[in-house]
Every structure is written in structure tokens, then in C-alpha cells.
CSV table of C-alpha atoms in Angstrom, one decimal:
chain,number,residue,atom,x,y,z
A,19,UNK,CA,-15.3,8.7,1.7
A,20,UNK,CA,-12.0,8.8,3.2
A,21,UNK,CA,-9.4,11.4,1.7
A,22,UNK,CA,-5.4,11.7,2.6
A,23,UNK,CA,-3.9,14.2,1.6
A,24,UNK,CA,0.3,14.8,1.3
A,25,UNK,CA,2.6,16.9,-0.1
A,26,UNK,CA,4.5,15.4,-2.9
A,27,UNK,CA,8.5,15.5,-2.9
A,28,UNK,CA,10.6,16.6,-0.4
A,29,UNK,CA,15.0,16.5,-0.9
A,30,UNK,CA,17.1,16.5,2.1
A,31,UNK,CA,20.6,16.3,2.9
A,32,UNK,CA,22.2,13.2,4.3
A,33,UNK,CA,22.6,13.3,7.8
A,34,UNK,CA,19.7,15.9,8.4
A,35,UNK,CA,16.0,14.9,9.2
A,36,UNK,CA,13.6,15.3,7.1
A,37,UNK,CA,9.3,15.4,8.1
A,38,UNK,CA,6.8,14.3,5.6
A,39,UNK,CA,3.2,15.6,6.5
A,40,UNK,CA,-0.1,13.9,5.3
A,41,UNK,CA,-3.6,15.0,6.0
A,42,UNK,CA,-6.8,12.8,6.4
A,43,UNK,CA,-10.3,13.2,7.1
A,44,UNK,CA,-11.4,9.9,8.1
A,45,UNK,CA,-11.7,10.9,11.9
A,46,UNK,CA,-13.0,7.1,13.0
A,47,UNK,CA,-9.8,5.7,11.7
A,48,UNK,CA,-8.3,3.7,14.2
A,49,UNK,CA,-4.7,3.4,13.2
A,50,UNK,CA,-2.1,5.8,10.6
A,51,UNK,CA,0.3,4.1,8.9
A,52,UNK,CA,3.5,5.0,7.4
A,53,UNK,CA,4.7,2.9,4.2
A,54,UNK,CA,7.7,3.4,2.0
A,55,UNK,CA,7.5,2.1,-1.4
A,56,UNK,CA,11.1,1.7,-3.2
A,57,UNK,CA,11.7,2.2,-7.0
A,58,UNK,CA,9.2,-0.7,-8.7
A,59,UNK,CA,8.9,-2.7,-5.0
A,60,UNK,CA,5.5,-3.2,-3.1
A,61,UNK,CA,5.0,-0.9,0.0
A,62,UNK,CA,7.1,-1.7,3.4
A,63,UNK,CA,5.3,-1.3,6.2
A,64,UNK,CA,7.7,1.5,8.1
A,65,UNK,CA,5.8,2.1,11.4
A,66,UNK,CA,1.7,3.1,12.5
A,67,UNK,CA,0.5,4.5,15.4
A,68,UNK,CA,-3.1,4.1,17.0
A,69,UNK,CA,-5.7,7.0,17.2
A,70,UNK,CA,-5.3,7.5,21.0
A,71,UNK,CA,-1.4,8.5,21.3
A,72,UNK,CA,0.1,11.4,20.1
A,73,UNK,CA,3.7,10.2,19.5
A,74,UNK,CA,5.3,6.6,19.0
A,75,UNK,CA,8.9,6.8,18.5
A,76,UNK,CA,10.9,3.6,16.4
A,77,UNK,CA,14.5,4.4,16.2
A,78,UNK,CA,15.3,6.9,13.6
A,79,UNK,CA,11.3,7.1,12.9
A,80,UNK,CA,9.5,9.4,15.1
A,81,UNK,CA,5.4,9.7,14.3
A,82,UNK,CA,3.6,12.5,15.5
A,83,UNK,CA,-0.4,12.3,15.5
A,84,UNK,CA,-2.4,15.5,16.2
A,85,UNK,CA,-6.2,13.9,15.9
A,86,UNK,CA,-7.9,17.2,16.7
A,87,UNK,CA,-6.3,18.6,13.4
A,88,UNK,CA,-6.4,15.1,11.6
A,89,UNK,CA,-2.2,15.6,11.0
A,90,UNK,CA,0.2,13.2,10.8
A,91,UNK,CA,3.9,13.6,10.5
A,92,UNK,CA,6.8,11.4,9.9
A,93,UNK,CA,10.3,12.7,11.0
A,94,UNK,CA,13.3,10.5,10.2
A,95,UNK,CA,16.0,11.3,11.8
A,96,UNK,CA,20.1,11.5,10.6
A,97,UNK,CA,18.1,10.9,7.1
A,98,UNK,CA,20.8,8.2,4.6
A,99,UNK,CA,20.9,7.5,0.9
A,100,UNK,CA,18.8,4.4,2.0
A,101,UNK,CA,15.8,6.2,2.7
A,102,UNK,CA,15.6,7.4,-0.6
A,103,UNK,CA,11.5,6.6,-1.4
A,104,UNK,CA,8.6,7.2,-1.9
A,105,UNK,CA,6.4,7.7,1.5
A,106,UNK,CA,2.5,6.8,2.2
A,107,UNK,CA,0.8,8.0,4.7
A,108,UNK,CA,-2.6,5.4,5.0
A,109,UNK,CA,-5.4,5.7,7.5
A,110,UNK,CA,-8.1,3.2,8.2
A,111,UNK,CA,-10.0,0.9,10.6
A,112,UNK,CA,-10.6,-3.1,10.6
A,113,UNK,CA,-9.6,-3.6,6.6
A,114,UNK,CA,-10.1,-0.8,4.3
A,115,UNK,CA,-6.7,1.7,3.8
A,116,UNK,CA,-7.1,4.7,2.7
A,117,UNK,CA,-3.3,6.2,1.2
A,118,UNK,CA,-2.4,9.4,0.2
A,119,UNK,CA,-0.8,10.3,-3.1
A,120,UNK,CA,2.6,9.8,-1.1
A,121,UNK,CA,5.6,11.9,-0.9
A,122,UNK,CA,8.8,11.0,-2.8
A,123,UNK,CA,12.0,12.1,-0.6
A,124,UNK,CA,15.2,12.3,-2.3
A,125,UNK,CA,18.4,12.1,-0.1
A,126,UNK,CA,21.4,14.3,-1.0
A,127,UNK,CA,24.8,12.7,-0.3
B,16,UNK,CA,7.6,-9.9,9.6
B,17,UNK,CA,5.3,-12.1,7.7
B,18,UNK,CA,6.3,-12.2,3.6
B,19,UNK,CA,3.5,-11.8,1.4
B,20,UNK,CA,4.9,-12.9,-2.1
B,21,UNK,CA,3.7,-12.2,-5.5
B,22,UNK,CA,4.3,-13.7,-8.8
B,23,UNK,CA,4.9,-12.5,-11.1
B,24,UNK,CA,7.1,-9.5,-10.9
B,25,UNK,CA,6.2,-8.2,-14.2
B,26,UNK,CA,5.1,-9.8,-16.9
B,27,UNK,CA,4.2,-8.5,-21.3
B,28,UNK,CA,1.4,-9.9,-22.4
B,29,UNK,CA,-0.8,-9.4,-26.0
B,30,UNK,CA,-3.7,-6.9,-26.0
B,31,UNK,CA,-6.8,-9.7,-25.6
B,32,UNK,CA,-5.3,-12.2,-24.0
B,33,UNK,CA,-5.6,-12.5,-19.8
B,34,UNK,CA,-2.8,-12.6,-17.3
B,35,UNK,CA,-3.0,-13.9,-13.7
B,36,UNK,CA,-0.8,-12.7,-10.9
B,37,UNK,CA,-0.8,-15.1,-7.9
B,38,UNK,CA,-0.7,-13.2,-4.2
B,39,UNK,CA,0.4,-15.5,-1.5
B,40,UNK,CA,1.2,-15.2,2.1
B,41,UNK,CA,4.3,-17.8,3.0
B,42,UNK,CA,4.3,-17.8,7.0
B,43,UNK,CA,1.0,-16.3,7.9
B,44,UNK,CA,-2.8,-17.4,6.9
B,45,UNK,CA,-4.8,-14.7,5.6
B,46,UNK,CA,-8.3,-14.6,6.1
B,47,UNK,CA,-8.3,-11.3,3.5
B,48,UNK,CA,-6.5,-9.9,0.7
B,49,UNK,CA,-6.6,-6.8,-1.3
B,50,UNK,CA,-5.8,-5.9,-4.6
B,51,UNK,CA,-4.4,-2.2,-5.3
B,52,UNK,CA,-3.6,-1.0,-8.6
B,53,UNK,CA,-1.0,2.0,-8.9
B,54,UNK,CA,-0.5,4.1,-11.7
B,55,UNK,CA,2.8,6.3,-11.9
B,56,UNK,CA,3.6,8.8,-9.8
B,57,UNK,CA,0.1,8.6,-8.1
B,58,UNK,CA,-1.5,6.3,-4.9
B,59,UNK,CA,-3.0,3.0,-4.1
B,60,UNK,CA,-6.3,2.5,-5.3
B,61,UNK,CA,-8.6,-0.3,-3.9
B,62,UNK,CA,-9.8,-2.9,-6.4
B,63,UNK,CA,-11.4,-5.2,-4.4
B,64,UNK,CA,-11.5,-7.3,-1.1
B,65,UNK,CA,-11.9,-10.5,-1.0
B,66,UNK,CA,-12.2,-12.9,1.9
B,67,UNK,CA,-10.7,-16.7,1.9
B,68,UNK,CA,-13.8,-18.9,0.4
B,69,UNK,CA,-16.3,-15.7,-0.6
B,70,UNK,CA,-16.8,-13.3,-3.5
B,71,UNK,CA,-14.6,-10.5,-3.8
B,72,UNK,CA,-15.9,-7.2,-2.9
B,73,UNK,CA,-14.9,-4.6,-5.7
B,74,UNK,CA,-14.9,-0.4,-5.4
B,75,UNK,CA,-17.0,1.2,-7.7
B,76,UNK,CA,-16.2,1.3,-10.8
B,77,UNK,CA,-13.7,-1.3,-11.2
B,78,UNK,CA,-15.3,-4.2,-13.2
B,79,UNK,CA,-15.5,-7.2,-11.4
B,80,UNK,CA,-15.8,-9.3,-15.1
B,81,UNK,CA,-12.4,-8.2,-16.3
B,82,UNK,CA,-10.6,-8.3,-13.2
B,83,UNK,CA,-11.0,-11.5,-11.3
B,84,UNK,CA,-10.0,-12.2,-8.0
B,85,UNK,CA,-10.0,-15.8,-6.4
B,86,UNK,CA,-9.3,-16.6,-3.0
B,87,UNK,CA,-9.7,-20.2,-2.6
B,88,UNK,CA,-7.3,-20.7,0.2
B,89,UNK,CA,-5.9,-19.0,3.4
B,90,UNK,CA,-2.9,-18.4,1.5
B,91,UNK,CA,-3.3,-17.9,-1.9
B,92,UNK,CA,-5.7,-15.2,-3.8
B,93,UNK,CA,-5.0,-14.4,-7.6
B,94,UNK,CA,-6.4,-11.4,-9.4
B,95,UNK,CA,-6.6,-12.3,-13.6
B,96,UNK,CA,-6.7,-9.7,-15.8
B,97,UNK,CA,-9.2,-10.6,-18.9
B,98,UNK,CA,-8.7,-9.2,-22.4
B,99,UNK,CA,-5.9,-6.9,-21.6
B,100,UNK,CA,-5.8,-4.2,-23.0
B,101,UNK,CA,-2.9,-1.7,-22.9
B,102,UNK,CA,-4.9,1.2,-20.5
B,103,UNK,CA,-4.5,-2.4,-17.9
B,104,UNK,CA,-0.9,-1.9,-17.9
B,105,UNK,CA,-0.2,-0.8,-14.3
B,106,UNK,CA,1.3,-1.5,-11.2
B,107,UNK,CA,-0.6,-4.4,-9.3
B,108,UNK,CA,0.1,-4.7,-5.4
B,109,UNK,CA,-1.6,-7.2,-3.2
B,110,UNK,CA,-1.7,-7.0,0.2
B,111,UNK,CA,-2.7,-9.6,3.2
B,112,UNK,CA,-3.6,-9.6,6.6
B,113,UNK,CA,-3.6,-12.3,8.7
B,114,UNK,CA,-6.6,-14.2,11.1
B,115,UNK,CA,-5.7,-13.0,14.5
B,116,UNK,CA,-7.3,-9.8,14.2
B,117,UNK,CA,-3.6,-7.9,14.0
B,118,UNK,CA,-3.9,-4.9,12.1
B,119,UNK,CA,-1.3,-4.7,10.0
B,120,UNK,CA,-1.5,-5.4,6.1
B,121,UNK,CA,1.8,-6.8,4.6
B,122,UNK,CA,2.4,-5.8,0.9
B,123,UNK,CA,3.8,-8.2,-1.9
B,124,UNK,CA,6.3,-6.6,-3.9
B,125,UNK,CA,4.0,-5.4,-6.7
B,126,UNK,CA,3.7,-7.1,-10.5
B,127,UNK,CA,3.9,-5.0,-13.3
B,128,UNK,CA,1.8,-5.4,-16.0
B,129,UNK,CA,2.5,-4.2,-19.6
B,130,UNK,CA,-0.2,-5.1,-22.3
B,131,UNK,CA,1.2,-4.1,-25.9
């Protein structure tokens, strides 16, 4: 089945960027998906990129994809207080997500 | 974006007794709906998926007689939780997506379900 893997807490200064990596190993997933998930709230969709490109920037949100490797990175840049979360990576095709176990980001003021 | 809404928010209920949590979608129909369960500190994991007007399809080993899922509309689906007990208590999360084929999956903010 499919498996995501990411690394699990990551503190940054504010003002800085910060990159949260995540792993899969589903390689007919056709879309990664970032969600941030505040203290006790659902899941915010934050941004996802298809399986054919390699980058999609949003703003502050940049998302890198390197499909050969199955890796997946999320840089925020000038990081604030308000991104302060915890961050799923998810991949998957026409209805089934796979997440990892997220990545919890803590933003220094 | 379109607002998936979930009620309730959290709720105490009596080891035995069953709770339902309501998922709907308020400006989008969904054609399917998922039901995650997250315990602390840890990811998602699938329940089930379930289809407006069909049976829900669970993941193994989640049992489909004490958690169950109705979708009777395009924009409702509610996931009852039967004899609670207190290993239930969890976070529940529901997400929809809508008919036009779009990809994206829009969370409801999550009920969270203590069983004493």
C-alpha cells in the first residue's frame, strides 16, 4: 500500500524559511498535497502540485517535486508566528490520500 | 474555497452509549466523503469511503458495525459511533470532494470524541 514518510518537528526563526520534506512510495499518484493542521482544527488544504511538474510556486509556499526520487518539499518563505502547525504531506490519485505522520513546525519570534 | 462543516466539535459521551458526528458540505455537493480518525501526535488514518446513496467502503480492520457511516444526501454523511468505549476517544475528521471531478478534498474542522 501506499507509505509517506516525513520527518517530525522542525523550529525556525521568524522571518527565516523553513523546508519540511516527506517521502512516498506510491509512484502512480497523481497529485502531492500539502495540508496544515492547526492546534485541534481539521486539515487546511495549503497548496498540491500534479505528478508532471517539478515546482509550483504560491506566494510564500514554494513546492518542489522530484518524482524520480519520490521527494517532496515544502519551503515557506519569510516563515511568521502564524505558520506555527502541524504539516502533512498526502499523495494519491482519484479518492484515496495517503498522509504522512506530518511534521509539526514551531516558529520562534 | 468550499466549507465542509462538521458538528459537533467535540463532544463527552458515556462508555456504551453511541455518538453521531454530522459531516456536511455548505456550498459544494459531494458525491464522496471520507472519514479519518487521528490519534495524537500521529497521521490520518482512512475509515471508510462512502459514496452519496451506496454502502460505505471501510479499510481493513476498522469495524464497519460500530462505526457507521451514512450518506444519504449530496451534502450530508454522518459517521455514529456505537457503544463507545473510551479506546474510541479520538480525533474524527471528515473530508469531501465535490462532483466535478476536481481533485481536491476539503476537510471539516475535526470532532473530538471523549468516551469516559
Amino acid at each position: 500500500g501506499e507509505d509517506v514518510e516525513q520527518s517530525l518537528f522542525l523550529s525556525v526563526r521568524e522571518g527565516d524559511s523553513s523546508v519540511i520534506n516527506c517521502t512516498y512510495t506510491d509512484s502512480s499518484s497523481t497529485y502531492l498535497y500539502w495540508y496544515k493542521q492547526e492546534p485541534g482544527a481539521g486539515l487546511q488544504l495549503l497548496t498540491y502540485i500534479f505528478s508532471n511538474m517539478d515546482m509550483k510556486q504560491d506566494q510564500r509556499l514554494t513546492v518542489l517535486l522530484n518524482k524520480k526520487d519520490k521527494h517532496l518539499s515544502l519551503r515557506i518563505a519569510d516563515t511568521q508566528t502564524g505558520d506555527s502547525a502541524i504539516y502533512f504531506c498526502a499523495s494519491g490519485g482519484d479518492n484515496r490520500l495517503a498522509f504522512g505522520k506530518g511534521n509539526q513546525v514551531v516558529v520562534i519570534p | 474555497g468550499a466549507v465542509v462543516s462538521q458538528h459537533p466539535s467535540w463532544v463527552i459521551c458515556k462508555s456504551g452509549t453511541s455518538v453521531k458526528i454530522e459531516c456536511r458540505s455548505l456550498d459544494f455537493q459531494a458525491t464522496t466523503m471520507f472519514w479519518y480518525r487521528q490519534f495524537p501526535k500521529q497521521s490520518l488514518m482512512l475509515m471508510a469511503t462512502s459514496n452519496e446513496g451506496s454502502k460505505a467502503t471501510y479499510e481493513q480492520g476498522v469495524e464497519k458495525d460500530k462505526f457507521l457511516i451514512n450518506h444519504a444526501s449530496l451534502t450530508l454523511s454522518t459517521l455514529t459511533v456505537t457503544s463507545a468505549h473510551p479506546e474510541d476517544s479520538s480525533f474524527y475528521i471528515c473530508s469531501a470532494r465535490g462532483m466535478e471531478g476536481k481533485t481536491e478534498a476539503f476537510f471539516g474542522q475535526g470532532t473530538r470524541l471523549t468516551v469516559v
